[in-house]
Short mmCIF file of C-alpha atoms in Angstrom, two decimals:
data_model
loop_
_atom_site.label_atom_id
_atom_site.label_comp_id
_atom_site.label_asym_id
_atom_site.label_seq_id
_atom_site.Cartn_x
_atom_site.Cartn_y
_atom_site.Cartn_z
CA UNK I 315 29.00 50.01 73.53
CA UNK I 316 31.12 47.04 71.48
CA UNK I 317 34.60 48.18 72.02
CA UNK I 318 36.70 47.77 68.05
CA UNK I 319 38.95 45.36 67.65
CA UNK I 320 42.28 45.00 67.77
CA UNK I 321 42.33 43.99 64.76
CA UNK I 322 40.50 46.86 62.94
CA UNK I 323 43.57 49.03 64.32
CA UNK I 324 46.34 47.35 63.65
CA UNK I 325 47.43 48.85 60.54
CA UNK I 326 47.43 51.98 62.64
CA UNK I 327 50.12 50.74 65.12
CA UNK I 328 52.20 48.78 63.37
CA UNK I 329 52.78 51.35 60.09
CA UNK I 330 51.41 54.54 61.80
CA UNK I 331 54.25 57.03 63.29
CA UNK I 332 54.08 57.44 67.07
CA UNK I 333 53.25 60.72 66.93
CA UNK I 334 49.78 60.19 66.44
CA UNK I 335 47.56 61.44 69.38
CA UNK I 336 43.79 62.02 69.09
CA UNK I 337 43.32 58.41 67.84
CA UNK I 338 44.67 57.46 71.06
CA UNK I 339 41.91 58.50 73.63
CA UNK I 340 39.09 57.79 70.42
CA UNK I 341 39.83 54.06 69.74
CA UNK I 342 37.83 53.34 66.84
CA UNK I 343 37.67 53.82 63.10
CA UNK I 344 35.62 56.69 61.60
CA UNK I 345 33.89 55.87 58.40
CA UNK I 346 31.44 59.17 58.14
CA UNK I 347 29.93 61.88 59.87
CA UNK I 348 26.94 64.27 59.42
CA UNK I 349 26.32 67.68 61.05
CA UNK I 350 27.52 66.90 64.82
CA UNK I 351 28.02 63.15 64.46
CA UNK I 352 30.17 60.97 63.20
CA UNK I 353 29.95 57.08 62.66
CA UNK I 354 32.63 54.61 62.85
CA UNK I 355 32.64 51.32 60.95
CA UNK I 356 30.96 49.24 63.51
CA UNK I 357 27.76 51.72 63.13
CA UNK I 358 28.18 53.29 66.47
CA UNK I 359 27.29 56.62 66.49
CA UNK I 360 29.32 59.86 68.31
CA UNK I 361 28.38 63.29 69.14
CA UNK I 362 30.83 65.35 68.16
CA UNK I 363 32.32 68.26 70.84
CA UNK I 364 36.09 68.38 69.49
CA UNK I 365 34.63 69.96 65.73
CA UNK I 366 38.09 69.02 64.28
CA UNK I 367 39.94 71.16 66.59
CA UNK I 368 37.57 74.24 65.73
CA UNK I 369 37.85 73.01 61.55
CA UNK I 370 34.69 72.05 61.42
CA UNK I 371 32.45 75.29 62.89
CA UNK I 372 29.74 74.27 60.57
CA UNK I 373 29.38 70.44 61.06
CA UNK I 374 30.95 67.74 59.29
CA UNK I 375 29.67 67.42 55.36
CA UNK I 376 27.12 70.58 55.67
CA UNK I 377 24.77 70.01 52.66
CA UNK I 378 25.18 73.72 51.67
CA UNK I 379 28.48 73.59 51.63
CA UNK I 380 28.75 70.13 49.72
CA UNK I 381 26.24 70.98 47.23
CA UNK I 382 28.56 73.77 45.95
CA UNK I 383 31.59 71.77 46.39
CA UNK I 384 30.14 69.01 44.21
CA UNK I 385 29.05 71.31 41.69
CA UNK I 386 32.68 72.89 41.64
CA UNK I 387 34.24 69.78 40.82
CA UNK I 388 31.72 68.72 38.36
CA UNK I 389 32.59 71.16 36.37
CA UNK I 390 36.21 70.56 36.20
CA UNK I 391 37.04 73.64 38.11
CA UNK I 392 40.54 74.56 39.17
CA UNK I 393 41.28 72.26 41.93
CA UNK I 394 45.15 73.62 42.61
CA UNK I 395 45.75 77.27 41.55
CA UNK I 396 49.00 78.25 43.13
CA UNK I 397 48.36 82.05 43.27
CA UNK I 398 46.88 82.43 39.83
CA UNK I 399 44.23 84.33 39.82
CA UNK I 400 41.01 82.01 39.10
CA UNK I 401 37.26 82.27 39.60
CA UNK I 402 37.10 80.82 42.88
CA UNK I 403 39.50 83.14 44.23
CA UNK I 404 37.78 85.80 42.54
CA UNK I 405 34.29 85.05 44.22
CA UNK I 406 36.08 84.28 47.86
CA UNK I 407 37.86 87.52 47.88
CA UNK I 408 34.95 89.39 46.73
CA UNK I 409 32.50 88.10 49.40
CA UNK I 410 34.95 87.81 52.27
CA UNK I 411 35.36 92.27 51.30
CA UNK I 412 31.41 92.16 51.04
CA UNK I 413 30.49 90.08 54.31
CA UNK I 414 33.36 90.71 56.93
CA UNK I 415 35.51 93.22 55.97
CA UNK I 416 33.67 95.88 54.99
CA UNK I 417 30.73 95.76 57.38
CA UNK I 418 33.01 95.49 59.98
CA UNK I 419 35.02 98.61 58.29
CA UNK I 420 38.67 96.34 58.72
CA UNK I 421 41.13 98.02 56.49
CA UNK I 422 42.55 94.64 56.02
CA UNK I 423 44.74 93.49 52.79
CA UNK I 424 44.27 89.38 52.19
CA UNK I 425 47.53 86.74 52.02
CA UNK I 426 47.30 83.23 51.29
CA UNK I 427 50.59 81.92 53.19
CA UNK I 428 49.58 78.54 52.80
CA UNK I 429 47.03 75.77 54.16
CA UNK I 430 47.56 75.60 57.85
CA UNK I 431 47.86 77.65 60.95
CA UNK I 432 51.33 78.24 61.56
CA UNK I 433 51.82 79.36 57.67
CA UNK I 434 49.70 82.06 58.74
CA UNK I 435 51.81 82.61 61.62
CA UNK I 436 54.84 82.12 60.30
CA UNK I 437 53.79 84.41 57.52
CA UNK I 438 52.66 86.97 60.52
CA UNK I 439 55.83 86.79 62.15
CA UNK I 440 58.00 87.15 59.34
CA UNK I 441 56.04 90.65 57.79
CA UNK I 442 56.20 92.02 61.21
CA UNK I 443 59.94 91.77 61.57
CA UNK I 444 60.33 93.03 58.17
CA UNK I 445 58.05 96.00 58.49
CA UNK I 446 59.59 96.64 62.05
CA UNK I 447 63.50 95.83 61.49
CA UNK I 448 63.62 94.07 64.60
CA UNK I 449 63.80 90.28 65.37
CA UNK I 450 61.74 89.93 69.16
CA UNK I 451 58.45 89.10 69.19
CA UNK I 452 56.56 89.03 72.72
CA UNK I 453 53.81 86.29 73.58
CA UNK I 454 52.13 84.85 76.33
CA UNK I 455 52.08 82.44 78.95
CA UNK I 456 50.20 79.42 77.69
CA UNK I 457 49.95 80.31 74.23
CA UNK I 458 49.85 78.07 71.34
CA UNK I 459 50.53 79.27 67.84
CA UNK I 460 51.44 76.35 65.45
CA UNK I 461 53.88 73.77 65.63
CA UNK I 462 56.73 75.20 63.03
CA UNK I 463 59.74 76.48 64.17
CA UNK I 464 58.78 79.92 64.25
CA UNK I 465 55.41 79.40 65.91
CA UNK I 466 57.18 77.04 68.33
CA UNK I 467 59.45 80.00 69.49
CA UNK I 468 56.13 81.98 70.74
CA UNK I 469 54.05 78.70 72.15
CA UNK I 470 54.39 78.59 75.75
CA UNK I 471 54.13 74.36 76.11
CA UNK I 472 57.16 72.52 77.19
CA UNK I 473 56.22 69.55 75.97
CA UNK I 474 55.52 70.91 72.39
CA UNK I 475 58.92 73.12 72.41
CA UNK I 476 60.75 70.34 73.19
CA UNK I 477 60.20 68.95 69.98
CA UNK I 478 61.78 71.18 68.09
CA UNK I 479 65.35 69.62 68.85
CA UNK I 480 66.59 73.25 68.30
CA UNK I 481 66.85 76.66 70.71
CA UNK I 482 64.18 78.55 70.04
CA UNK I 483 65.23 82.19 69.56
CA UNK I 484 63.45 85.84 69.50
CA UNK I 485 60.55 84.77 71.51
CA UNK I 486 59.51 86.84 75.03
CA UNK I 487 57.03 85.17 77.28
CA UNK I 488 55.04 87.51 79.14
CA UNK I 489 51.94 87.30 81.76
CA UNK I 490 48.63 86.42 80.35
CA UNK I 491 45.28 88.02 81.22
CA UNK I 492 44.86 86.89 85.17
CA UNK I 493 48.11 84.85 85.23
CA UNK I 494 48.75 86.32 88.78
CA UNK I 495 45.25 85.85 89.94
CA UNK I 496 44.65 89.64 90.13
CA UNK I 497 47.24 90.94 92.15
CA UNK I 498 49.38 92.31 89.58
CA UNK I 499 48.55 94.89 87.79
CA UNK I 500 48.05 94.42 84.12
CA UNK I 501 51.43 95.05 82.06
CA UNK I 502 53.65 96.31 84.73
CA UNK I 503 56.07 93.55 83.97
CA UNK I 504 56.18 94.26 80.64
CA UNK I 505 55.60 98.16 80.41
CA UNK I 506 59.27 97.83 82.69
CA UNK I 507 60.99 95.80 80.66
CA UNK I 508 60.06 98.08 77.72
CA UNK I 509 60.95 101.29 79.35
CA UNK I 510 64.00 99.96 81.14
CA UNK I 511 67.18 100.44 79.24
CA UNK I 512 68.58 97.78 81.33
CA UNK I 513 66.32 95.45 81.22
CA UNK I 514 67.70 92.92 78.42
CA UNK I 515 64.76 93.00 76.52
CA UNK I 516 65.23 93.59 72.85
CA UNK I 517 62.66 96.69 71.54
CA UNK I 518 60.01 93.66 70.21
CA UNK I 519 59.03 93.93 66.82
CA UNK I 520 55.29 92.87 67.60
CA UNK I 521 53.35 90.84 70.33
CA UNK I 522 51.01 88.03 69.41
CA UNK I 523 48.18 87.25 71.35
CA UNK I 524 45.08 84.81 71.18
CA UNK I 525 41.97 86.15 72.94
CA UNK I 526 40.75 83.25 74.49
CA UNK I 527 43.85 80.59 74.78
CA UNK I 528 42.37 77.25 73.75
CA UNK I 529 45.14 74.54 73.62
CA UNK I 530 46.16 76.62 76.99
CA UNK I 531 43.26 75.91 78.75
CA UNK I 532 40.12 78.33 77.78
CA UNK I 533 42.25 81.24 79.49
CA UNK I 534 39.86 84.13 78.35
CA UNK I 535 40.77 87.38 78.00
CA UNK I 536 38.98 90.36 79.24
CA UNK I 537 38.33 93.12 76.77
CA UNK I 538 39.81 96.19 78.80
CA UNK I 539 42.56 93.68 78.76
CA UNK I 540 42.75 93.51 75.11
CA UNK I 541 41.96 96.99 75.20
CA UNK I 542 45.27 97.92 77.05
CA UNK I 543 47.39 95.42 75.38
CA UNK I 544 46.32 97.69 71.50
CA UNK I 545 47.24 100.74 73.49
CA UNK I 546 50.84 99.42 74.70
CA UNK I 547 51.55 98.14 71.20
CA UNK I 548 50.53 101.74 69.82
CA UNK I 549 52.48 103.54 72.22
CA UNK I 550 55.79 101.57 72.02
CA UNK I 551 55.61 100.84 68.17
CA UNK I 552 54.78 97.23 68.36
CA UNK I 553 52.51 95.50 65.63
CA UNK I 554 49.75 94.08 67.08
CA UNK I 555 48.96 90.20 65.87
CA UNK I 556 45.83 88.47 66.47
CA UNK I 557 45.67 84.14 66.41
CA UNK I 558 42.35 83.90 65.61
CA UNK I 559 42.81 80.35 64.05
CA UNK I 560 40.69 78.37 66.28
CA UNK I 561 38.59 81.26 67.77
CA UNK I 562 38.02 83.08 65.13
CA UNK I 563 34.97 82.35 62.33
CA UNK I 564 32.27 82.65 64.95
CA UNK I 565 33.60 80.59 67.63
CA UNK I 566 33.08 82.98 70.28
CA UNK I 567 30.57 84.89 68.78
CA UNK I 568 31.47 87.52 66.25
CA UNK I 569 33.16 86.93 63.04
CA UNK I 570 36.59 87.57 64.61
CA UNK I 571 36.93 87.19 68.47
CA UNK I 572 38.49 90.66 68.88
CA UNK I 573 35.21 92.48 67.97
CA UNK I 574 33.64 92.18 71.42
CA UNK I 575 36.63 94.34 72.36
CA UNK I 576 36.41 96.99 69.50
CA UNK I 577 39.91 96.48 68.88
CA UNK I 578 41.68 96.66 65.53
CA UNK I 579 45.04 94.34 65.37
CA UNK I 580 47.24 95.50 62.65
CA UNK I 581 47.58 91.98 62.02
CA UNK I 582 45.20 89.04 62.20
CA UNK I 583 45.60 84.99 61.54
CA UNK I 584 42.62 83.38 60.18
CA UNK I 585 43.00 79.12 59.73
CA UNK I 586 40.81 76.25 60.56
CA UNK I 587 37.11 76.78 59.63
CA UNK I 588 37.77 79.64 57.24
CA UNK I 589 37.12 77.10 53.97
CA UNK I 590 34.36 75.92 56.44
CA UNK I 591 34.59 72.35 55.15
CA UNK I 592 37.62 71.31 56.84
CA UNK I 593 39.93 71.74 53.67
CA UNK I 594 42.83 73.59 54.11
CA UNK I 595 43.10 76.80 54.19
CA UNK I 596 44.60 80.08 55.83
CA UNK I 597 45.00 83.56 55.76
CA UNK I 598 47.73 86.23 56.95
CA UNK I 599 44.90 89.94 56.91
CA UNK I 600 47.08 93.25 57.42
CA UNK I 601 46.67 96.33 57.55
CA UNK I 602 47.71 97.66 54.13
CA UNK I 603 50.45 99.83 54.96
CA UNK I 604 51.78 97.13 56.40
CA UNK I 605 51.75 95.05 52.63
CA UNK I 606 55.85 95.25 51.93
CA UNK I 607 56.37 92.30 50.44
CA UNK I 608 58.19 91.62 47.41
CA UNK I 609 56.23 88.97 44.93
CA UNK I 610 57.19 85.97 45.42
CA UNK I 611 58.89 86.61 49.32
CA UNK I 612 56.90 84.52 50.95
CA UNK I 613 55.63 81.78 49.18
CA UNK I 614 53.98 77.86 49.34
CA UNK I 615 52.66 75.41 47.01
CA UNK I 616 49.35 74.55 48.14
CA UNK I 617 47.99 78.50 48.98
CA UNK I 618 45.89 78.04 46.10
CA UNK I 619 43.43 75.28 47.19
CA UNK I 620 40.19 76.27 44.83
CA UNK I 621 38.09 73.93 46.53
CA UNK I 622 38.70 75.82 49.75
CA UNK I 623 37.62 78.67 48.56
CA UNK I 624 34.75 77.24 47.18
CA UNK I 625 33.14 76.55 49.78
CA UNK I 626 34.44 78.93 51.83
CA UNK I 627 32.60 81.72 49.69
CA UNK I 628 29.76 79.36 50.32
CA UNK I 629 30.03 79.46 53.94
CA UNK I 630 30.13 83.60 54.14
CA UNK I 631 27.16 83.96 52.42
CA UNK I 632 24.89 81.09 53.96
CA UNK I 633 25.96 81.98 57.78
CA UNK I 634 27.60 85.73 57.69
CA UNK I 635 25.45 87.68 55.05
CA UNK I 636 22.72 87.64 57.93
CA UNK I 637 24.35 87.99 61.83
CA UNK I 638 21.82 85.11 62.65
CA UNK I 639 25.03 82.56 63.43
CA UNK I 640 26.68 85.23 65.98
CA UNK I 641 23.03 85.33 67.96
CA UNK I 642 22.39 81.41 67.64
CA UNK I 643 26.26 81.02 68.92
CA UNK I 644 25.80 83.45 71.54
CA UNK I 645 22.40 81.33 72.79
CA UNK I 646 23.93 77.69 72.55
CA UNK I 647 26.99 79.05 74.46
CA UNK I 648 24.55 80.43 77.33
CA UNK I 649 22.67 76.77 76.68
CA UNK I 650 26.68 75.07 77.51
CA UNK I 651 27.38 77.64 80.17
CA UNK I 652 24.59 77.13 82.30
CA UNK I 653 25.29 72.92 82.10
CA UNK I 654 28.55 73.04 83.00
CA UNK I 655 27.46 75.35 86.12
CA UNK I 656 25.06 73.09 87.27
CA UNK I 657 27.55 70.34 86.85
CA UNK I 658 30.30 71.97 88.73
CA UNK I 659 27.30 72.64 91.31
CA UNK I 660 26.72 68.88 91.59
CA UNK I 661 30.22 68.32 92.60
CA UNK I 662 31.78 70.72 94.67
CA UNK I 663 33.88 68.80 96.29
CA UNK I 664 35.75 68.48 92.52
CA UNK I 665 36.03 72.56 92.70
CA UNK I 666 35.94 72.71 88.94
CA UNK I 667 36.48 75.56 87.63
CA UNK I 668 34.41 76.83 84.40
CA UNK I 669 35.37 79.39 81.39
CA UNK I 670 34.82 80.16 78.39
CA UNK I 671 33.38 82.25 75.68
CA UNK I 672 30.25 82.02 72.36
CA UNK I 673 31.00 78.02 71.79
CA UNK I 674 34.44 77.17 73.32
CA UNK I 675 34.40 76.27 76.72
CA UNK I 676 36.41 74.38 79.86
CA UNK I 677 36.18 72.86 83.31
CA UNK I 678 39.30 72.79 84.70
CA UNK I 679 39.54 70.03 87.72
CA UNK I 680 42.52 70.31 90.27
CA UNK I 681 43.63 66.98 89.66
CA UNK I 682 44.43 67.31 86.22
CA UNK I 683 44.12 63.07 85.36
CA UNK I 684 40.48 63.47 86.26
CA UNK I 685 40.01 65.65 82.97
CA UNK I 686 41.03 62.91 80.87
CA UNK I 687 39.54 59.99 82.88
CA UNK I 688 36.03 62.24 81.93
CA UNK I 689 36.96 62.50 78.42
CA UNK I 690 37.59 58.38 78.51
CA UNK I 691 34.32 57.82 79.76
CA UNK I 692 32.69 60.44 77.36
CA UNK I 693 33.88 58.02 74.42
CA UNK I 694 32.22 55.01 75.77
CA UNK I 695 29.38 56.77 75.75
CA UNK I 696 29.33 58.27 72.60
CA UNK I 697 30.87 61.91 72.76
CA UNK I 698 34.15 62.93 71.66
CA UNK I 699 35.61 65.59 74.11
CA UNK I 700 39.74 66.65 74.33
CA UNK I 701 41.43 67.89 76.38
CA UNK I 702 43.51 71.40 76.92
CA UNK I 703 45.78 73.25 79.29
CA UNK I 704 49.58 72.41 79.83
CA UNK I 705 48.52 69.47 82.02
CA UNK I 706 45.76 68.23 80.44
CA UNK I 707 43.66 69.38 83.42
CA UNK I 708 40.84 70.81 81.68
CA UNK I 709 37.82 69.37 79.45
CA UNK I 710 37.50 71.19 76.21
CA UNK I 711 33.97 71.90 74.94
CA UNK I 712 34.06 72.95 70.97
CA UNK I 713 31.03 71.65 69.26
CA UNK I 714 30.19 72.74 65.83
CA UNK I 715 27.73 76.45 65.55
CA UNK I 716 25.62 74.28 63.92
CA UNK I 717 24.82 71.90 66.58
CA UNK I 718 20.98 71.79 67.23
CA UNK I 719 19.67 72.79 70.97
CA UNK I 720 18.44 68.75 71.18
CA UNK I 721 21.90 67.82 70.21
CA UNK I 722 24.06 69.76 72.45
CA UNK I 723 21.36 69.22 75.52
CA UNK I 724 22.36 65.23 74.28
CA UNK I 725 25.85 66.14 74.46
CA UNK I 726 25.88 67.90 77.83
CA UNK I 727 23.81 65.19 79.26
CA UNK I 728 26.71 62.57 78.73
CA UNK I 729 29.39 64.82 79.75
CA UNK I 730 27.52 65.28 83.26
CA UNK I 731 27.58 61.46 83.56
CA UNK I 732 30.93 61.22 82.72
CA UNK I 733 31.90 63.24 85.19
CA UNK I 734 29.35 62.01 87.77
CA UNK I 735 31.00 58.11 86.82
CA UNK I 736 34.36 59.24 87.37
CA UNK I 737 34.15 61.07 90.97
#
């Protein structure tokens, strides 16, 4: 494949911050994308396994989706709405009650903290130290939750809480799912520190938890896990907060990746492919005797992006309305499971290690360069693959729900290559 110039990305470098990152390992300039592809300006086309971080669960301009978009705007329709109450809300709010909430019988009230993930979390955060009185919040090892302050303080990377220039304050690691290979038993670290009155730990206000840890590493969590973790947070009065911003919306199967555990969190974070077009969009879901908030107490500009909800409404009723995306999801994950099995057959001598859950998978290699070397080679060949874990040592598969069976055999074809070329 013609590599792009220089030239092409120059304007990139020279006026571009440094903090850039995914452009870095994809060297080339995207001009449009369909479904699971994209296109740069050169014509060469890529198969698409990143899904804009999980923003893009149903493909890149779905038609469905478009079509009522277009229409929207033709119309003149309320682009931004702060939180007035318009037609587009209207219709999102009433079919995100009709399709998820109430089939699902979640008791849930609906916030709009803002466009991205960490409003939702900082939103989270905030209403559970309000409802609670208490400033601790307890996470996990290896979590990732946004990249404000307050997420920051309950994200586990060094790298990314080094960036905050600042002490971060009120945050309480604890051990994820497996984090001591099995010879721990689950909670005993924590159930101690709770019931300890010596311990130093601070009665937590709430613990915050994402089922499967993506930007950790595809850590999954078991359900008896999540299971136990709801009954701790019941029986020492701790709010229970579900980040389901990249895995929730299908990604792992259900609507929300806590169903396969028949938990209820008292509060859940919903981001990324909730607008299902890649606009922005989030939402803080509580339980409603949770809903103390004085009007106006939390607030943000851009909460009320119309075109979001738009096609967001659009998105519940053409996938949700008739559980035909959680089975499809469920089969295309088996269809990715059993590839990267065979792969990690192929080369035992690489001991790759494979996880994962509906459409979000990893291999982990023990020689955590080889991960990215694989996603290098992926690109030249014309599939766009990241990678995860606090060392980079593990390839991240997310392709879109949508993806055809052809196109993620296509897919999983390259990424065996890529890792046979770079043995």
């Amino acid at each position: 494949m013609k590599r792009t110039s220089p030239h092409a990305l120059s304007v990139f470098e020279s006026l571009e911050s440094e903090v850039r990152s995914y452009c870095r390992g994809w060297p080339a300039v995207f001009d449009r994308a369909q479904g699971a592809r994209l296109t740069d300006e050169d014509g060469h086309s890529y198969l698409d396994f990143f899904a804009g971080a999980g923003s893009l669960n149903y493909g890149h301009n779905n038609p469905v989706l478009k079509r009522a978009l277009i229409d929207y705007i033709e119309r003149d329709g309320i682009t931004h709405g702060l939180d007035m109450a318009t037609t587009a809300k209207r219709a999102f709010l009433e079919t995100f009650e009709n399709v998820i909430l109430r089939p699902r019988d979640l008791p849930y009230k609906v916030m709009f903290p803002g466009p991205t993930g960490t409003n939702a979390v900082e939103s989270a955060l905030k209403l559970a130290r309000k409802v609670k009185g208490r400033e601790s919040v307890v996470s996990f090892t290896n979590a990732f939750h946004g990249m404000s302050l307050g997420s920051l303080a309950v994200t586990g990377n060094a790298f990314k809480r080094a960036g905050a220039g600042i002490p971060l304050v009120h945050g309480t690691p604890m051990p994820f799912d497996n984090y001591f290979d099995g010879q721990v038993p689950d909670f005993l670290w924590f159930e101690r520190l709770l019931e300890d009155q010596g311990s130093g730990l601070n009665k937590p206000a709430a613990v915050i938890v994402e089922t499967v840890q993506g930007e950790g590493g595809i850590n999954v969590a078991r359900a008896e896990w999540l299971r136990a973790l709801q009954d701790l947070c019941h029986r020492q009065d701790m709010l229970l907060i579900v980040d389901d911003i990249q895995m929730g919306c299908g990604r792992t199967g259900g609507f929300f990746s806590f169903e396969e555990a028949g938990i209820v969190p008292d509060i859940v974070t919903l981001s990324k492919s909730i607008s299902g077009y890649g606009l922005p969009m989030s939402l803080c879901l509580f339980k409603g005797e949770l809903d103390v908030w004085e009007p106006g107490e939390h607030n943000g500009t851009f909460r009320g992006n119309n075109p979001a909800f738009v096609t967001a409404a659009a998105t519940l009723d053409a996938y949700w309305a008739d559980g035909q995306m959680e089975k499809q999801t469920l089969a295309r994950g088996e269809q990715v499971e059993q590839a990267l099995l065979a792969i990690a057959e192929e080369h035992q001598e690489t001991e790759a290690r494979i996880r994962g859950r509906g459409l979000v998978w990893g291999m982990q290699f023990p020689e955590a360069p080889r991960a990215s070397a694989v996603c290098k080679r992926a690109f030249e060949l014309g599939l766009l693959l990241e990678t995860s874990g606090p060392e980079s040592e593990v390839v991240k598969v997310l392709p879109p729900l949508t993806i055809s069976s052809e196109e993620l055999e296509e897919g999983l074809r390259i990424l065996a290559r890529a890792v046979r070329e770079t043995g």
